[in-house]
Short mmCIF file of C-alpha atoms and ligand atoms in Angstrom, two decimals:
data_model
loop_
_atom_site.label_atom_id
_atom_site.label_comp_id
_atom_site.label_asym_id
_atom_site.label_seq_id
_atom_site.Cartn_x
_atom_site.Cartn_y
_atom_site.Cartn_z
CA UNK B 1 4.46 -70.76 5.39
CA UNK B 2 7.57 -71.61 7.44
CA UNK B 3 7.08 -73.56 10.67
CA UNK B 4 9.29 -72.26 13.47
CA UNK B 5 12.01 -74.64 14.63
CA UNK B 6 11.30 -76.25 17.95
CA UNK B 7 14.03 -74.36 19.80
CA UNK B 8 13.21 -70.89 18.45
CA UNK B 9 12.18 -68.04 20.72
CA UNK B 10 8.57 -68.92 21.48
CA UNK B 11 7.38 -65.30 21.62
CA UNK B 12 8.66 -64.33 18.17
CA UNK B 13 7.21 -67.09 16.09
CA UNK B 14 6.43 -67.14 12.42
CA UNK B 15 3.52 -68.45 10.42
CA UNK B 16 0.09 -69.91 10.72
CA UNK B 17 0.84 -72.95 12.84
CA UNK B 18 2.18 -70.87 15.68
CA UNK B 19 -0.94 -68.71 15.56
CA UNK B 20 -3.34 -71.35 16.78
CA UNK B 21 -0.98 -72.76 19.37
CA UNK B 22 -0.14 -69.54 21.09
CA UNK B 23 -3.22 -67.38 21.11
CA UNK B 24 -5.25 -67.69 24.29
CA UNK B 25 -8.85 -68.03 23.17
CA UNK B 26 -11.62 -66.00 24.66
CA UNK B 27 -9.62 -65.16 27.75
CA UNK B 28 -10.69 -61.87 29.32
CA UNK B 29 -8.26 -59.15 28.34
CA UNK B 30 -6.77 -60.95 25.36
CA UNK B 31 -6.35 -58.96 22.16
CA UNK B 32 -5.22 -60.01 18.70
CA UNK B 33 -3.58 -57.17 16.79
CA UNK B 34 -3.35 -57.31 12.99
CA UNK B 35 -0.58 -55.10 11.57
CA UNK B 36 2.68 -54.18 13.24
CA UNK B 37 3.28 -50.65 11.93
CA UNK B 38 3.86 -47.80 14.34
CA UNK B 39 0.14 -47.30 15.00
CA UNK B 40 -0.47 -50.85 16.22
CA UNK B 41 2.91 -51.12 17.94
CA UNK B 42 2.15 -48.12 20.14
CA UNK B 43 -1.34 -49.56 20.71
CA UNK B 44 0.21 -52.90 21.68
CA UNK B 45 2.45 -51.15 24.24
CA UNK B 46 -0.57 -49.37 25.68
CA UNK B 47 -2.59 -52.58 25.96
CA UNK B 48 0.27 -54.54 27.52
CA UNK B 49 0.81 -51.71 30.01
CA UNK B 50 -2.87 -52.07 30.96
CA UNK B 51 -2.67 -55.80 31.55
CA UNK B 52 -3.96 -57.11 28.23
CA UNK B 53 -2.52 -60.26 26.74
CA UNK B 54 -1.41 -59.29 23.23
CA UNK B 55 -0.75 -61.42 20.17
CA UNK B 56 0.39 -59.39 17.15
CA UNK B 57 0.37 -60.64 13.54
CA UNK B 58 2.05 -59.02 10.56
CA UNK B 59 2.43 -60.35 7.06
CA UNK B 60 5.91 -58.79 6.75
CA UNK B 61 9.12 -60.25 8.18
CA UNK B 62 10.33 -59.33 11.67
CA UNK B 63 11.64 -55.73 11.30
CA UNK B 64 14.62 -56.65 13.47
CA UNK B 65 15.85 -58.92 10.67
CA UNK B 66 16.45 -55.80 8.56
CA UNK B 67 15.12 -57.30 5.33
CA UNK B 68 14.97 -55.15 2.13
CA UNK B 69 12.74 -52.07 2.54
CA UNK B 70 10.07 -53.16 0.05
CA UNK B 71 9.19 -56.22 2.16
CA UNK B 72 7.78 -54.00 4.90
CA UNK B 73 4.82 -51.65 5.42
CA UNK B 74 5.04 -47.87 5.62
CA UNK B 75 6.66 -47.55 9.05
CA UNK B 76 9.58 -49.92 8.57
CA UNK B 77 9.73 -49.75 4.78
CA UNK B 78 10.48 -46.03 4.65
CA UNK B 79 13.55 -44.10 5.76
CA UNK B 80 14.83 -44.28 9.30
CA UNK B 81 13.14 -41.11 10.59
CA UNK B 82 9.79 -39.76 11.74
CA UNK B 83 8.71 -36.42 13.16
CA UNK B 84 6.14 -35.21 15.65
CA UNK B 85 4.76 -31.70 15.31
CA UNK B 86 1.38 -30.38 16.39
CA UNK B 87 0.40 -29.96 12.72
CA UNK B 88 1.86 -33.26 11.50
CA UNK B 89 -1.43 -35.01 10.69
CA UNK B 90 -2.87 -32.18 8.67
CA UNK B 91 -5.72 -31.33 6.35
CA UNK B 92 -4.93 -31.68 2.61
CA UNK B 93 -8.33 -30.79 1.20
CA UNK B 94 -8.86 -28.62 -1.90
CA UNK B 95 -5.41 -29.29 -3.42
CA UNK B 96 -6.10 -27.99 -6.92
CA UNK B 97 -3.75 -28.15 -9.92
CA UNK B 98 -1.96 -24.94 -10.96
CA UNK B 99 -4.23 -24.62 -14.03
CA UNK B 100 -7.34 -25.08 -11.87
CA UNK B 101 -8.37 -28.13 -13.98
CA UNK B 102 -9.05 -30.64 -11.22
CA UNK B 103 -7.25 -31.65 -8.06
CA UNK B 104 -3.81 -33.16 -7.52
CA UNK B 105 -5.39 -36.61 -7.77
CA UNK B 106 -6.34 -35.93 -11.42
CA UNK B 107 -2.85 -35.44 -12.92
CA UNK B 108 0.56 -37.13 -12.90
CA UNK B 109 3.62 -35.48 -11.32
CA UNK B 110 4.65 -34.02 -14.69
CA UNK B 111 1.46 -31.91 -14.49
CA UNK B 112 2.11 -31.05 -10.81
CA UNK B 113 -0.39 -33.70 -9.69
CA UNK B 114 0.16 -36.68 -7.42
CA UNK B 115 -1.14 -39.55 -9.59
CA UNK B 116 1.53 -42.27 -9.86
CA UNK B 117 -0.87 -45.10 -10.70
CA UNK B 118 -0.22 -47.21 -13.78
CA UNK B 119 -2.41 -45.99 -16.67
CA UNK B 120 -3.87 -49.46 -17.14
CA UNK B 121 -5.01 -49.97 -13.53
CA UNK B 122 -7.68 -47.55 -12.31
CA UNK B 123 -10.29 -49.11 -10.06
CA UNK B 124 -13.83 -48.02 -9.37
CA UNK B 125 -12.79 -47.66 -5.70
CA UNK B 126 -10.14 -45.14 -6.80
CA UNK B 127 -12.76 -43.11 -8.67
CA UNK B 128 -15.10 -43.09 -5.69
CA UNK B 129 -12.25 -42.15 -3.38
CA UNK B 130 -11.29 -39.15 -5.55
CA UNK B 131 -14.92 -38.06 -5.87
CA UNK B 132 -15.36 -38.16 -2.11
CA UNK B 133 -12.17 -36.08 -1.73
CA UNK B 134 -13.46 -33.51 -4.22
CA UNK B 135 -16.88 -33.33 -2.54
CA UNK B 136 -15.52 -32.20 0.84
CA UNK B 137 -16.52 -28.52 1.30
CA UNK B 138 -13.80 -26.18 2.58
CA UNK B 139 -15.76 -25.18 5.68
CA UNK B 140 -16.11 -28.80 6.76
CA UNK B 141 -12.43 -29.43 6.05
CA UNK B 142 -11.61 -26.46 8.32
CA UNK B 143 -13.75 -27.93 11.05
CA UNK B 144 -12.09 -31.32 10.67
CA UNK B 145 -8.66 -29.72 10.88
CA UNK B 146 -9.43 -28.14 14.25
CA UNK B 147 -10.37 -31.58 15.57
CA UNK B 148 -7.25 -33.18 14.08
CA UNK B 149 -5.02 -30.58 15.73
CA UNK B 150 -6.76 -31.18 19.07
CA UNK B 151 -5.93 -34.88 18.76
CA UNK B 152 -2.34 -34.00 17.85
CA UNK B 153 -2.03 -31.89 21.01
CA UNK B 154 -3.26 -34.81 23.10
CA UNK B 155 -0.86 -37.10 21.21
CA UNK B 156 2.00 -34.80 22.26
CA UNK B 157 1.18 -35.61 25.91
CA UNK B 158 0.77 -39.25 24.94
CA UNK B 159 4.32 -39.39 23.56
CA UNK B 160 5.71 -37.97 26.81
CA UNK B 161 3.77 -40.57 28.83
CA UNK B 162 5.06 -43.34 26.56
CA UNK B 163 8.67 -42.16 26.96
CA UNK B 164 8.19 -42.02 30.75
CA UNK B 165 6.74 -45.53 30.86
CA UNK B 166 9.45 -46.94 28.54
CA UNK B 167 12.54 -44.68 28.78
CA UNK B 168 14.45 -46.87 26.30
CA UNK B 169 12.13 -45.64 23.54
CA UNK B 170 13.41 -42.10 24.07
CA UNK B 171 16.97 -42.91 25.16
CA UNK B 172 17.76 -45.38 22.40
CA UNK B 173 16.26 -43.67 19.37
CA UNK B 174 18.34 -40.53 18.72
CA UNK B 175 15.52 -38.30 19.97
CA UNK B 176 15.95 -34.63 18.96
CA UNK B 177 13.63 -31.86 20.14
CA UNK B 178 12.61 -28.58 18.47
CA UNK B 179 11.86 -28.43 14.72
CA UNK B 180 13.14 -25.76 12.34
CA UNK B 181 10.67 -24.94 9.56
CA UNK B 182 12.06 -23.14 6.51
CA UNK B 183 10.14 -21.46 3.67
CA UNK B 184 11.13 -20.65 0.11
CA UNK B 185 8.95 -17.53 -0.27
CA UNK B 186 8.34 -14.48 1.92
CA UNK B 187 4.61 -15.00 1.57
CA UNK B 188 4.68 -18.61 2.80
CA UNK B 189 6.99 -17.57 5.66
CA UNK B 190 4.58 -14.83 6.76
CA UNK B 191 1.59 -17.16 6.51
CA UNK B 192 3.44 -19.75 8.60
CA UNK B 193 4.17 -17.24 11.37
CA UNK B 194 0.44 -16.41 11.64
CA UNK B 195 -0.66 -20.02 11.35
CA UNK B 196 1.73 -21.31 14.01
CA UNK B 197 0.80 -18.47 16.33
CA UNK B 198 -2.79 -19.59 15.93
CA UNK B 199 -1.82 -23.23 16.53
CA UNK B 200 0.31 -22.09 19.48
CA UNK B 201 3.53 -24.01 18.76
CA UNK B 202 5.89 -21.25 17.47
CA UNK B 203 9.05 -20.81 19.57
CA UNK B 204 11.23 -18.48 17.43
CA UNK B 205 11.29 -16.67 14.07
CA UNK B 206 14.32 -16.25 11.76
CA UNK B 207 15.13 -14.10 8.77
CA UNK B 208 16.83 -15.70 5.78
CA UNK B 209 20.24 -14.48 7.03
CA UNK B 210 19.58 -15.93 10.48
CA UNK B 211 18.64 -19.31 9.01
CA UNK B 212 21.90 -19.41 7.03
CA UNK B 213 23.95 -18.24 10.00
CA UNK B 214 22.43 -20.35 12.79
CA UNK B 215 21.76 -23.54 10.81
CA UNK B 216 24.91 -24.08 8.74
CA UNK B 217 23.46 -26.94 6.69
CA UNK B 218 21.78 -24.09 4.76
CA UNK B 219 24.85 -21.78 4.61
CA UNK B 220 25.30 -22.41 0.88
CA UNK B 221 21.65 -22.79 -0.14
CA UNK B 222 21.00 -21.28 -3.58
CA UNK B 223 19.99 -17.65 -3.94
CA UNK B 224 16.23 -17.19 -3.75
CA UNK B 225 15.72 -20.66 -2.23
CA UNK B 226 15.20 -19.53 1.36
CA UNK B 227 13.01 -16.70 2.65
CA UNK B 228 13.06 -17.36 6.39
CA UNK B 229 12.18 -19.82 9.10
CA UNK B 230 10.54 -20.50 12.42
CA UNK B 231 11.22 -22.96 15.22
CA UNK B 232 8.26 -24.97 16.55
CA UNK B 233 7.66 -27.57 19.24
CA UNK B 234 8.20 -31.16 18.15
CA UNK B 235 10.70 -34.00 18.02
CA UNK B 236 12.18 -36.57 15.67
CA UNK B 237 13.59 -40.04 16.20
CA UNK B 238 15.04 -43.09 14.41
CA UNK B 239 11.87 -45.01 13.60
CA UNK B 240 13.62 -48.27 12.72
CA UNK B 241 15.31 -48.28 16.12
CA UNK B 242 12.02 -47.31 17.76
CA UNK B 243 10.25 -50.26 16.11
CA UNK B 244 12.99 -52.72 17.14
CA UNK B 245 13.01 -51.48 20.74
CA UNK B 246 9.20 -51.49 20.95
CA UNK B 247 9.19 -55.12 19.76
CA UNK B 248 11.83 -55.99 22.38
CA UNK B 249 9.74 -54.35 25.11
CA UNK B 250 6.59 -56.16 23.95
CA UNK B 251 8.40 -59.48 23.84
CA UNK B 252 9.86 -58.95 27.32
CA UNK B 253 6.35 -58.19 28.56
CA UNK B 254 5.01 -61.46 27.21
CA UNK B 255 3.37 -60.34 23.97
CA UNK B 256 3.34 -62.90 21.18
CA UNK B 257 4.86 -61.61 17.93
CA UNK B 258 4.04 -63.46 14.73
CA UNK B 259 5.69 -62.31 11.51
CA UNK B 260 5.27 -63.62 7.95
CA UNK B 261 1.68 -64.19 9.07
CA UNK B 262 -0.86 -62.65 6.72
CA UNK B 263 -4.38 -62.35 8.03
CA UNK B 264 -6.51 -63.39 5.07
CA UNK B 265 -9.98 -62.76 6.44
CA UNK B 266 -12.38 -62.30 9.30
CA UNK B 267 -14.26 -65.28 10.78
CA UNK B 268 -17.95 -64.69 11.26
CA UNK B 269 -20.17 -66.78 13.50
CA UNK B 270 -23.76 -67.84 12.80
CA UNK B 271 -25.37 -64.46 13.46
CA UNK B 272 -22.69 -62.60 11.48
CA UNK B 273 -20.77 -61.75 14.65
CA UNK B 274 -16.99 -61.50 14.34
CA UNK B 275 -15.31 -64.41 16.09
CA UNK B 276 -11.72 -64.03 15.00
CA UNK B 277 -9.40 -63.85 12.03
CA UNK B 278 -8.01 -66.34 9.56
CA UNK B 279 -4.33 -66.90 8.92
CA UNK B 280 -4.11 -69.28 5.99
CA UNK B 281 -6.32 -72.19 6.97
CA UNK B 282 -6.10 -71.46 10.70
CA UNK B 283 -8.66 -69.53 12.78
CA UNK B 284 -7.47 -67.32 15.60
CA UNK B 285 -9.88 -65.98 18.17
CA UNK B 286 -9.43 -63.60 21.05
CA UNK B 287 -11.67 -61.45 23.13
CA UNK B 288 -10.74 -58.33 21.19
CA UNK B 289 -9.39 -57.62 17.70
CA UNK B 290 -7.45 -54.50 16.70
CA UNK B 291 -6.86 -54.23 12.94
CA UNK B 292 -4.47 -51.58 11.61
CA UNK B 293 -3.11 -52.64 8.20
CA UNK B 294 -1.94 -49.26 6.88
CA UNK B 295 -2.38 -48.72 3.14
CA UNK B 296 -2.19 -52.47 2.48
CA UNK B 297 -5.39 -53.73 4.04
CA UNK B 298 -8.20 -53.00 1.60
CA UNK B 299 -8.93 -56.67 0.90
CA UNK B 300 -9.19 -57.40 4.61
CA UNK B 301 -11.11 -54.19 5.31
CA UNK B 302 -13.59 -55.01 2.52
CA UNK B 303 -14.81 -57.93 4.64
CA UNK B 304 -15.76 -55.36 7.29
CA UNK B 305 -17.48 -53.08 4.79
CA UNK B 306 -14.54 -50.65 4.90
CA UNK B 307 -12.91 -51.47 1.55
CA UNK B 308 -11.68 -48.43 -0.37
CA UNK B 309 -11.70 -46.12 2.67
CA UNK B 310 -7.90 -45.89 2.72
CA UNK B 311 -5.73 -45.11 -0.29
CA UNK B 312 -1.94 -45.00 -0.54
CA UNK B 313 0.19 -41.89 -1.01
CA UNK B 314 3.88 -42.66 -1.34
CA UNK B 315 6.89 -40.56 -0.38
CA UNK B 316 10.57 -40.91 -1.30
CA UNK B 317 13.61 -41.23 0.95
CA UNK B 318 17.29 -40.40 0.60
CA UNK B 319 20.07 -40.09 3.19
CA UNK B 320 22.84 -37.47 3.21
CA UNK B 321 25.72 -37.00 5.65
CA UNK B 322 25.26 -34.36 8.37
CA UNK B 323 28.45 -32.36 7.75
CA UNK B 324 27.72 -29.50 10.14
CA UNK B 325 26.48 -31.13 13.37
CA UNK B 326 22.90 -29.89 13.25
CA UNK B 327 20.87 -29.66 16.47
CA UNK B 328 17.37 -29.61 15.02
CA UNK B 329 15.51 -31.54 12.37
CA UNK B 330 13.87 -29.48 9.65
CA UNK B 331 10.65 -29.15 7.70
CA UNK B 332 10.96 -27.57 4.25
CA UNK B 333 8.12 -25.82 2.43
CA UNK B 334 8.53 -24.87 -1.27
CA UNK B 335 5.14 -23.94 -2.70
CA UNK B 336 4.78 -24.58 -6.43
CA UNK B 337 7.31 -27.44 -6.68
CA UNK B 338 6.50 -31.10 -7.42
CA UNK B 339 8.22 -32.09 -4.17
CA UNK B 340 6.99 -29.09 -2.24
CA UNK B 341 7.34 -30.38 1.33
CA UNK B 342 10.23 -32.28 2.87
CA UNK B 343 11.33 -33.47 6.28
CA UNK B 344 15.08 -33.45 6.91
CA UNK B 345 15.60 -35.49 10.04
CA UNK B 346 18.76 -35.84 12.09
CA UNK B 347 19.67 -39.48 12.32
CA UNK B 348 22.51 -41.95 11.99
CA UNK B 349 23.49 -44.06 9.02
CA UNK B 350 26.36 -46.52 9.28
CA UNK B 351 27.12 -45.06 12.72
CA UNK B 352 27.63 -41.54 11.28
CA UNK B 353 25.40 -38.47 11.82
CA UNK B 354 23.08 -38.15 8.87
CA UNK B 355 20.22 -36.18 7.37
CA UNK B 356 17.31 -38.43 6.44
CA UNK B 357 15.27 -36.72 3.73
CA UNK B 358 11.65 -37.76 3.16
CA UNK B 359 9.61 -35.96 0.53
CA UNK B 360 6.97 -36.11 -2.19
CA UNK B 361 3.39 -37.27 -2.65
CA UNK B 362 2.47 -40.03 -5.11
CA UNK B 363 -1.15 -41.25 -5.18
CA UNK B 364 -1.20 -45.05 -5.60
CA UNK B 365 -4.98 -45.30 -5.18
CA UNK B 366 -6.63 -48.06 -3.20
CA UNK B 367 -3.99 -50.68 -4.15
CA UNK B 368 -0.78 -49.63 -2.46
CA UNK B 369 1.38 -51.45 -5.02
CA UNK B 370 -0.18 -49.80 -8.08
CA UNK B 371 2.83 -47.64 -8.83
CA UNK B 372 4.28 -46.58 -12.19
CA UNK B 373 8.07 -46.31 -11.68
CA UNK B 374 8.42 -43.63 -14.39
CA UNK B 375 6.02 -41.35 -12.51
CA UNK B 376 7.86 -41.95 -9.26
CA UNK B 377 11.08 -40.90 -10.98
CA UNK B 378 9.56 -37.50 -11.77
CA UNK B 379 9.06 -36.97 -8.03
CA UNK B 380 12.57 -38.28 -7.38
CA UNK B 381 14.04 -35.65 -9.72
CA UNK B 382 12.19 -32.90 -7.86
CA UNK B 383 13.49 -34.20 -4.52
CA UNK B 384 16.96 -34.22 -6.09
CA UNK B 385 16.58 -30.58 -7.16
CA UNK B 386 15.48 -29.66 -3.62
CA UNK B 387 18.55 -31.28 -2.02
CA UNK B 388 20.93 -29.89 -4.67
CA UNK B 389 19.76 -26.33 -4.20
CA UNK B 390 19.10 -26.25 -0.44
CA UNK B 391 21.81 -28.56 0.92
CA UNK B 392 24.49 -28.46 -1.79
CA UNK B 393 27.39 -29.54 0.45
CA UNK B 394 25.67 -32.58 1.95
CA UNK B 395 24.21 -33.44 -1.46
CA UNK B 396 27.62 -33.50 -3.14
CA UNK B 397 29.16 -35.43 -0.25
CA UNK B 398 26.50 -38.12 -0.75
CA UNK B 399 27.44 -38.52 -4.41
CA UNK B 400 25.28 -35.78 -5.94
CA UNK B 401 22.92 -37.07 -8.64
CA UNK B 402 24.33 -40.64 -8.53
CA UNK B 403 21.22 -41.82 -6.64
CA UNK B 404 19.07 -40.95 -9.67
CA UNK B 405 20.53 -43.97 -11.47
CA UNK B 406 18.54 -46.23 -9.10
CA UNK B 407 14.86 -46.57 -8.28
CA UNK B 408 14.30 -44.65 -5.06
CA UNK B 409 13.35 -46.09 -1.68
CA UNK B 410 9.75 -45.15 -0.95
CA UNK B 411 6.94 -46.08 1.39
CA UNK B 412 3.19 -45.74 1.11
CA UNK B 413 1.22 -43.76 3.66
CA UNK B 414 -2.37 -44.72 4.47
CA UNK B 415 -4.47 -41.73 3.35
CA UNK B 416 -8.16 -40.83 3.64
CA UNK B 417 -10.30 -38.42 1.60
CA UNK B 418 -11.03 -36.15 4.56
CA UNK B 419 -7.78 -36.10 6.54
CA UNK B 420 -9.68 -37.84 9.33
CA UNK B 421 -8.30 -41.22 10.28
CA UNK B 422 -10.48 -44.31 10.35
CA UNK B 423 -11.82 -45.48 13.72
CA UNK B 424 -14.41 -48.22 13.52
CA UNK B 425 -15.69 -50.24 16.47
CA UNK B 426 -18.05 -53.19 16.42
CA UNK B 427 -18.94 -56.08 18.68
CA UNK B 428 -17.23 -59.46 18.45
CA UNK B 429 -18.60 -62.64 19.99
CA UNK B 430 -16.85 -61.80 23.25
CA UNK B 431 -15.54 -58.23 23.02
CA UNK B 432 -14.78 -55.59 20.40
CA UNK B 433 -13.21 -55.33 16.98
CA UNK B 434 -11.52 -51.99 16.39
CA UNK B 435 -10.17 -50.88 13.00
CA UNK B 436 -7.76 -47.95 12.93
CA UNK B 437 -5.88 -46.38 10.02
CA UNK B 438 -5.50 -43.48 7.67
CA UNK B 439 -3.82 -40.49 9.38
CA UNK B 440 -2.26 -39.25 6.11
CA UNK B 441 1.02 -37.44 6.92
CA UNK B 442 0.76 -38.09 10.67
CA UNK B 443 0.42 -41.79 11.47
CA UNK B 444 3.52 -41.68 13.65
CA UNK B 445 2.53 -38.42 15.34
CA UNK B 446 -0.97 -39.60 16.23
CA UNK B 447 -0.06 -43.15 17.30
CA UNK B 448 -0.32 -42.61 21.10
CA UNK B 449 -3.73 -40.97 20.68
CA UNK B 450 -4.95 -43.87 18.57
CA UNK B 451 -3.66 -46.20 21.31
CA UNK B 452 -5.63 -44.28 23.95
CA UNK B 453 -8.77 -44.43 21.80
CA UNK B 454 -8.38 -48.19 21.28
CA UNK B 455 -7.88 -48.78 25.00
CA UNK B 456 -10.97 -46.70 25.76
CA UNK B 457 -12.98 -48.79 23.28
CA UNK B 458 -11.89 -52.07 24.81
CA UNK B 459 -12.72 -50.79 28.29
CA UNK B 460 -16.10 -49.50 27.12
CA UNK B 461 -15.12 -45.87 27.71
CA UNK B 462 -15.50 -42.77 25.56
CA UNK B 463 -12.72 -40.96 23.62
CA UNK B 464 -12.93 -37.93 21.27
CA UNK B 465 -11.40 -39.98 18.42
CA UNK B 466 -14.39 -42.34 18.49
CA UNK B 467 -16.51 -39.45 17.26
CA UNK B 468 -14.09 -37.47 15.08
CA UNK B 469 -12.81 -40.51 13.15
CA UNK B 470 -16.09 -42.47 13.04
CA UNK B 471 -16.38 -43.76 9.48
CA UNK B 472 -20.04 -42.74 9.06
CA UNK B 473 -19.02 -39.15 9.70
CA UNK B 474 -16.34 -38.89 7.02
CA UNK B 475 -18.55 -40.80 4.58
CA UNK B 476 -21.01 -37.95 4.80
CA UNK B 477 -23.76 -40.35 5.72
CA UNK B 478 -24.36 -38.86 9.14
CA UNK B 479 -26.67 -35.96 9.89
CA UNK B 480 -24.80 -32.62 9.46
CA UNK B 481 -25.11 -31.98 13.18
CA UNK B 482 -22.88 -35.02 13.75
CA UNK B 483 -20.14 -33.61 11.60
C1 FAD P 1 8.02 -39.94 3.12
C2 FAD P 1 7.15 -40.10 4.35
C3 FAD P 1 7.45 -39.40 5.49
C4 FAD P 1 6.65 -39.49 6.62
N1 FAD P 1 6.96 -38.78 7.73
C5 FAD P 1 6.13 -38.80 8.79
C6 FAD P 1 6.44 -38.04 9.95
O1 FAD P 1 7.47 -37.40 10.02
N2 FAD P 1 5.55 -38.05 10.97
C7 FAD P 1 4.41 -38.79 10.93
O2 FAD P 1 3.64 -38.74 11.88
N3 FAD P 1 4.12 -39.58 9.86
C8 FAD P 1 4.95 -39.59 8.80
N4 FAD P 1 4.68 -40.36 7.70
C9 FAD P 1 3.47 -41.20 7.74
C10 FAD P 1 3.72 -42.42 8.60
O3 FAD P 1 4.94 -43.02 8.25
C11 FAD P 1 2.59 -43.42 8.43
O4 FAD P 1 1.35 -42.76 8.67
C12 FAD P 1 2.72 -44.57 9.40
O5 FAD P 1 3.98 -45.19 9.32
C13 FAD P 1 1.64 -45.59 9.12
O6 FAD P 1 1.70 -46.58 10.11
P1 FAD P 1 0.63 -47.72 10.15
O7 FAD P 1 0.91 -48.52 11.35
O8 FAD P 1 -0.73 -47.12 9.99
O9 FAD P 1 0.86 -48.52 8.79
P2 FAD P 1 2.09 -49.45 8.35
O10 FAD P 1 3.36 -48.98 8.89
O11 FAD P 1 1.99 -49.62 6.87
O12 FAD P 1 1.76 -50.81 9.07
C14 FAD P 1 0.72 -51.66 8.64
C15 FAD P 1 1.21 -53.08 8.83
O13 FAD P 1 0.14 -53.97 8.58
C16 FAD P 1 0.66 -55.10 7.94
N5 FAD P 1 -0.44 -55.74 7.25
C17 FAD P 1 -1.20 -55.21 6.25
N6 FAD P 1 -2.14 -56.09 5.89
C18 FAD P 1 -1.98 -57.18 6.66
C19 FAD P 1 -2.65 -58.42 6.76
N7 FAD P 1 -3.69 -58.72 5.97
N8 FAD P 1 -2.21 -59.34 7.66
C20 FAD P 1 -1.16 -59.04 8.48
N9 FAD P 1 -0.49 -57.88 8.42
C21 FAD P 1 -0.90 -56.96 7.54
C22 FAD P 1 1.74 -54.55 7.03
O14 FAD P 1 2.70 -55.55 6.71
C23 FAD P 1 2.33 -53.44 7.87
O15 FAD P 1 3.45 -53.85 8.61
C24 FAD P 1 5.50 -40.32 6.59
C25 FAD P 1 5.22 -41.09 5.45
C26 FAD P 1 6.03 -40.99 4.34
C27 FAD P 1 5.70 -41.80 3.13
#
C-alpha cells in the first residue's frame, strides 16, 4: 500500500499507515465509515453536520482522480447520472420468465432472464439467495413495497434538506426536476397512470402524439415503440460531480478521507465485542462504525454474520448527445424486452449536453465480479436496440452501433431478495456498529433516509428503517407479526 508523501493533503490520505495515525480513538462522537459510495457519503455529510468526527475508508481510488470506471464501486463506477423518484427503490418480487419456468434469476439474458454469472462459478450463497427470493409470498412483497415507498417519500424531504444545508450539491450538479416516464404499450401506460395516482406523484399525462410533440428527442421514435407518457415528481443529477463535491465538503469540514484503503476485517475484543476494523495489518478503532460496502462487501459482512445477504445486479451505461435541448430526464418502460427499463438522464459529457442512458439487469450473484462478458453483451445489444428505435437521431450522432465493438461500461447494484435494504445495528466496545446496504434500484434515492436512520442509531433514537430493514425480518426468522 502506498504511503502518502509528507507534504500531501493530510485529510485525503491513502493507505493503512495513515489510518492509524489519523483516526481519533474512542473519542465521543467519532465514527469510522467503511465504503464511500453515495449511501455512506450522504451519511458522512449527515454525521459531520451533527458534530461527529468522521474518518472514511474506501478500497477504491479517490473518485476525484477520475480513474477508469472499473476501479470504483457502483456509484462512481457507473455512468454520470442518477435519478430520484418516489418509486425508485422498488419491489422486484415474483419476476417470472416468459415461459413460467422459474424466475429471472434462473435463466441467462438469451432466455429473458438476468443471470450473467459464469457457468463455472455458482456458489451455495447464490443458491440460498435465489431460494429466499423465490420464497417471498406476493402479499408480503406488497406489504414491503408500501414501507419502501414511505421511506422514499421521507427521502424526498431528506434530499431537499441536504440541498439546503449544502447548496453546492444542488447548484453544481446539473440538477433537473420533473421526470417524464414513457411506455411502449397502451396497457403499461394505463397501468402506470393508475399506479402513480395511487403513489401520488403523477403531475401530467401525455398521449403518444403529445410525447413526440413536446419531447422532441422522441420525435422520430419507431412506429409502435411509444404508447404514451406521464410526468412525475423527481429529479436527476450528475452523480460523479455530486460525489466530488460531497468529498470536498467533507474535507473542508474536517473529515478524514482514506482511499486505496481496503478494510479486511472486523476486530473483536475478548467478549466478542466489536472494537474496530482492520486495514492490512493496522487496527482502527472509533466510537462508532458505519459499514456500507455496496455489492462488494460479502467477505467483510460474513464476519458479522451477514455474508450472502447482498447480491450484485449490474446495469449498462452509454452516453448520447442531447440534440434537442431536453428539459426533463426520462424513464423508459418496455415490457417483454431484455432491457425493459431504462433511465435517460440529462447530463453533460465533454462540456456538451448529453443523454446518459442506464439500463439492464444482470445478476452477478453474491460475488460482484462474477460476470460472463458474453452474457453482458446480450444485454448490451438489447440496450442498443432500445436506443436505435426510441432515440434514432441521438443514437446515430453518437456513432450508432459502433459502441457494440467494445465491452460496455457497467456497474453493479447491491440487491437483496426482498427489496428491503439491509440495516443492522449492534453494540461495539464504546458505541454502535451499523451496517447498511442493498436498496436495489434505489441506493441513490434512499441515501438521505439511510443517513437519518444511521444518525438515529448512533444517538440511540428510533427510526422506521430500523424496523423495516432489520435483517431478521427479511430473513423470515421473525414472528409474522413483526413482518
Ligand atoms: C444502471 C444503473 C442505474 C442506476 N440508477 C439509479 C438511479 O437512477 N437512482 C437510484 O437511486 N439508484 C440507481 N442505481 C443504483 C445505485 O447506483 C446504487 O444503489 C448505489 O450507487 C449504491 O451505492 P452504495 O453506496 O450502496 O454502494 P457503492 O457505490 O458500490 O459503494 C460501496 C463502496 O464500498 C467500497 N468498499 C467495498 N468493500 C470495501 C472494503 N472491504 N473496504 C473498503 N471499502 C470497501 C467500494 O469500493 C465502494 O466504493 C442504479 C444502478 C445501476 C447499475
